């Protein structure tokens, strides 16, 4: 069981940037970011392999967001640039703690979740 804590959310204007962090207590393998906008379901945003050698993004953020990790600090980051109002959501960090994940994009593949951090982008 891994405990995750997200931070770095806030209120920004469209076109600006934010960097989210997710600190993990415990061993993590693949890690990902999901988000849930008001009135919508939780959707996949980005994921990174446990070595950091492979990344996956949803089409709406590709080219704007960058996921990275520092295994020495057991932390994953999401750098969000050129933000849009459509990026407004609660962002959740997720982790695979047993190296059993089959698909980065499927929410149910992750067994550990953070509490979420609010990101609001004004137009």
PDB file of N, CA, C and O in Angstrom, residues 32-59:
ATOM      1  N   UNK A  32       0.675   7.736 -12.812  1.00  0.00           N
ATOM      2  CA  UNK A  32      -0.106   8.509 -13.757  1.00  0.00           C
ATOM      3  C   UNK A  32      -0.847   9.656 -13.107  1.00  0.00           C
ATOM      4  O   UNK A  32      -0.930   9.761 -11.878  1.00  0.00           O
ATOM      5  N   UNK A  33      -1.354  10.520 -13.965  1.00  0.00           N
ATOM      6  CA  UNK A  33      -2.210  11.622 -13.544  1.00  0.00           C
ATOM      7  C   UNK A  33      -3.558  11.491 -14.229  1.00  0.00           C
ATOM      8  O   UNK A  33      -3.635  11.262 -15.443  1.00  0.00           O
ATOM      9  N   UNK A  34      -4.607  11.633 -13.449  1.00  0.00           N
ATOM     10  CA  UNK A  34      -5.971  11.679 -13.949  1.00  0.00           C
ATOM     11  C   UNK A  34      -6.599  12.981 -13.485  1.00  0.00           C
ATOM     12  O   UNK A  34      -6.112  13.614 -12.563  1.00  0.00           O
ATOM     13  N   UNK A  35      -7.689  13.372 -14.110  1.00  0.00           N
ATOM     14  CA  UNK A  35      -8.376  14.582 -13.679  1.00  0.00           C
ATOM     15  C   UNK A  35      -9.878  14.414 -13.818  1.00  0.00           C
ATOM     16  O   UNK A  35     -10.360  13.631 -14.627  1.00  0.00           O
ATOM     17  N   UNK A  36     -10.599  15.178 -13.012  1.00  0.00           N
ATOM     18  CA  UNK A  36     -12.050  15.135 -13.048  1.00  0.00           C
ATOM     19  C   UNK A  36     -12.594  16.554 -13.025  1.00  0.00           C
ATOM     20  O   UNK A  36     -12.442  17.271 -12.036  1.00  0.00           O
ATOM     21  N   UNK A  37     -13.205  16.965 -14.125  1.00  0.00           N
ATOM     22  CA  UNK A  37     -13.817  18.275 -14.233  1.00  0.00           C
ATOM     23  C   UNK A  37     -15.238  18.219 -13.687  1.00  0.00           C
ATOM     24  O   UNK A  37     -15.849  17.144 -13.634  1.00  0.00           O
ATOM     25  N   UNK A  38     -15.781  19.373 -13.289  1.00  0.00           N
ATOM     26  CA  UNK A  38     -17.152  19.394 -12.776  1.00  0.00           C
ATOM     27  C   UNK A  38     -18.138  18.795 -13.770  1.00  0.00           C
ATOM     28  O   UNK A  38     -18.137  19.156 -14.949  1.00  0.00           O
ATOM     29  N   UNK A  39     -18.945  17.868 -13.305  1.00  0.00           N
ATOM     30  CA  UNK A  39     -19.942  17.250 -14.149  1.00  0.00           C
ATOM     31  C   UNK A  39     -19.432  16.180 -15.086  1.00  0.00           C
ATOM     32  O   UNK A  39     -20.212  15.648 -15.893  1.00  0.00           O
ATOM     33  N   UNK A  40     -18.160  15.859 -15.001  1.00  0.00           N
ATOM     34  CA  UNK A  40     -17.583  14.853 -15.877  1.00  0.00           C
ATOM     35  C   UNK A  40     -16.916  13.746 -15.075  1.00  0.00           C
ATOM     36  O   UNK A  40     -16.631  13.898 -13.893  1.00  0.00           O
ATOM     37  N   UNK A  41     -16.670  12.634 -15.740  1.00  0.00           N
ATOM     38  CA  UNK A  41     -15.993  11.533 -15.104  1.00  0.00           C
ATOM     39  C   UNK A  41     -14.494  11.748 -15.058  1.00  0.00           C
ATOM     40  O   UNK A  41     -13.952  12.645 -15.697  1.00  0.00           O
ATOM     41  N   UNK A  42     -13.834  10.921 -14.293  1.00  0.00           N
ATOM     42  CA  UNK A  42     -12.385  11.016 -14.187  1.00  0.00           C
ATOM     43  C   UNK A  42     -11.749  10.524 -15.491  1.00  0.00           C
ATOM     44  O   UNK A  42     -12.095   9.452 -15.997  1.00  0.00           O
ATOM     45  N   UNK A  43     -10.817  11.310 -16.022  1.00  0.00           N
ATOM     46  CA  UNK A  43     -10.188  10.967 -17.283  1.00  0.00           C
ATOM     47  C   UNK A  43      -8.678  10.903 -17.161  1.00  0.00           C
ATOM     48  O   UNK A  43      -8.060  11.593 -16.350  1.00  0.00           O
ATOM     49  N   UNK A  44      -8.097  10.099 -18.004  1.00  0.00           N
ATOM     50  CA  UNK A  44      -6.656   9.945 -18.049  1.00  0.00           C
ATOM     51  C   UNK A  44      -5.996  11.194 -18.600  1.00  0.00           C
ATOM     52  O   UNK A  44      -6.499  11.806 -19.540  1.00  0.00           O
ATOM     53  N   UNK A  45      -4.860  11.581 -18.027  1.00  0.00           N
ATOM     54  CA  UNK A  45      -4.103  12.735 -18.493  1.00  0.00           C
ATOM     55  C   UNK A  45      -2.725  12.322 -18.998  1.00  0.00           C
ATOM     56  O   UNK A  45      -2.362  12.586 -20.146  1.00  0.00           O
ATOM     57  N   UNK A  46      -1.946  11.677 -18.146  1.00  0.00           N
ATOM     58  CA  UNK A  46      -0.584  11.305 -18.509  1.00  0.00           C
ATOM     59  C   UNK A  46      -0.097  10.190 -17.604  1.00  0.00           C
ATOM     60  O   UNK A  46      -0.595  10.007 -16.493  1.00  0.00           O
ATOM     61  N   UNK A  47       0.886   9.445 -18.073  1.00  0.00           N
ATOM     62  CA  UNK A  47       1.479   8.382 -17.273  1.00  0.00           C
ATOM     63  C   UNK A  47       2.941   8.221 -17.634  1.00  0.00           C
ATOM     64  O   UNK A  47       3.384   8.623 -18.715  1.00  0.00           O
ATOM     65  N   UNK A  48       3.682   7.610 -16.724  1.00  0.00           N
ATOM     66  CA  UNK A  48       5.105   7.398 -16.914  1.00  0.00           C
ATOM     67  C   UNK A  48       5.496   6.041 -16.355  1.00  0.00           C
ATOM     68  O   UNK A  48       5.002   5.618 -15.312  1.00  0.00           O
ATOM     69  N   UNK A  49       6.370   5.348 -17.067  1.00  0.00           N
ATOM     70  CA  UNK A  49       6.834   4.052 -16.603  1.00  0.00           C
ATOM     71  C   UNK A  49       7.706   4.209 -15.368  1.00  0.00           C
ATOM     72  O   UNK A  49       8.177   5.304 -15.054  1.00  0.00           O
ATOM     73  N   UNK A  50       7.947   3.108 -14.676  1.00  0.00           N
ATOM     74  CA  UNK A  50       8.689   3.212 -13.420  1.00  0.00           C
ATOM     75  C   UNK A  50      10.141   3.619 -13.626  1.00  0.00           C
ATOM     76  O   UNK A  50      10.761   4.172 -12.715  1.00  0.00           O
ATOM     77  N   UNK A  51      10.685   3.364 -14.805  1.00  0.00           N
ATOM     78  CA  UNK A  51      12.047   3.792 -15.111  1.00  0.00           C
ATOM     79  C   UNK A  51      12.088   5.227 -15.635  1.00  0.00           C
ATOM     80  O   UNK A  51      13.163   5.826 -15.709  1.00  0.00           O
ATOM     81  N   UNK A  52      10.944   5.757 -16.025  1.00  0.00           N
ATOM     82  CA  UNK A  52      10.890   7.076 -16.620  1.00  0.00           C
ATOM     83  C   UNK A  52      11.177   7.079 -18.104  1.00  0.00           C
ATOM     84  O   UNK A  52      11.190   8.141 -18.729  1.00  0.00           O
ATOM     85  N   UNK A  53      11.385   5.905 -18.686  1.00  0.00           N
ATOM     86  CA  UNK A  53      11.758   5.818 -20.082  1.00  0.00           C
ATOM     87  C   UNK A  53      10.610   5.873 -21.065  1.00  0.00           C
ATOM     88  O   UNK A  53      10.845   5.984 -22.273  1.00  0.00           O
ATOM     89  N   UNK A  54       9.398   5.790 -20.578  1.00  0.00           N
ATOM     90  CA  UNK A  54       8.233   5.804 -21.452  1.00  0.00           C
ATOM     91  C   UNK A  54       7.154   6.690 -20.856  1.00  0.00           C
ATOM     92  O   UNK A  54       6.877   6.610 -19.658  1.00  0.00           O
ATOM     93  N   UNK A  55       6.553   7.532 -21.688  1.00  0.00           N
ATOM     94  CA  UNK A  55       5.465   8.402 -21.250  1.00  0.00           C
ATOM     95  C   UNK A  55       4.302   8.309 -22.222  1.00  0.00           C
ATOM     96  O   UNK A  55       4.488   8.061 -23.412  1.00  0.00           O
ATOM     97  N   UNK A  56       3.107   8.535 -21.700  1.00  0.00           N
ATOM     98  CA  UNK A  56       1.887   8.504 -22.499  1.00  0.00           C
ATOM     99  C   UNK A  56       1.028   9.691 -22.096  1.00  0.00           C
ATOM    100  O   UNK A  56       0.914  10.013 -20.914  1.00  0.00           O
ATOM    101  N   UNK A  57       0.406  10.339 -23.090  1.00  0.00           N
ATOM    102  CA  UNK A  57      -0.448  11.494 -22.840  1.00  0.00           C
ATOM    103  C   UNK A  57      -1.768  11.360 -23.565  1.00  0.00           C
ATOM    104  O   UNK A  57      -1.848  10.775 -24.656  1.00  0.00           O
ATOM    105  N   UNK A  58      -2.799  11.921 -22.984  1.00  0.00           N
ATOM    106  CA  UNK A  58      -4.052  12.032 -23.705  1.00  0.00           C
ATOM    107  C   UNK A  58      -3.889  13.127 -24.754  1.00  0.00           C
ATOM    108  O   UNK A  58      -3.094  14.052 -24.591  1.00  0.00           O
ATOM    109  N   UNK A  59      -4.620  13.017 -25.846  1.00  0.00           N
ATOM    110  CA  UNK A  59      -4.424  13.917 -26.979  1.00  0.00           C
ATOM    111  C   UNK A  59      -4.614  15.394 -26.623  1.00  0.00           C
ATOM    112  O   UNK A  59      -3.930  16.260 -27.176  1.00  0.00           O
TER     113      UNK A  59
END
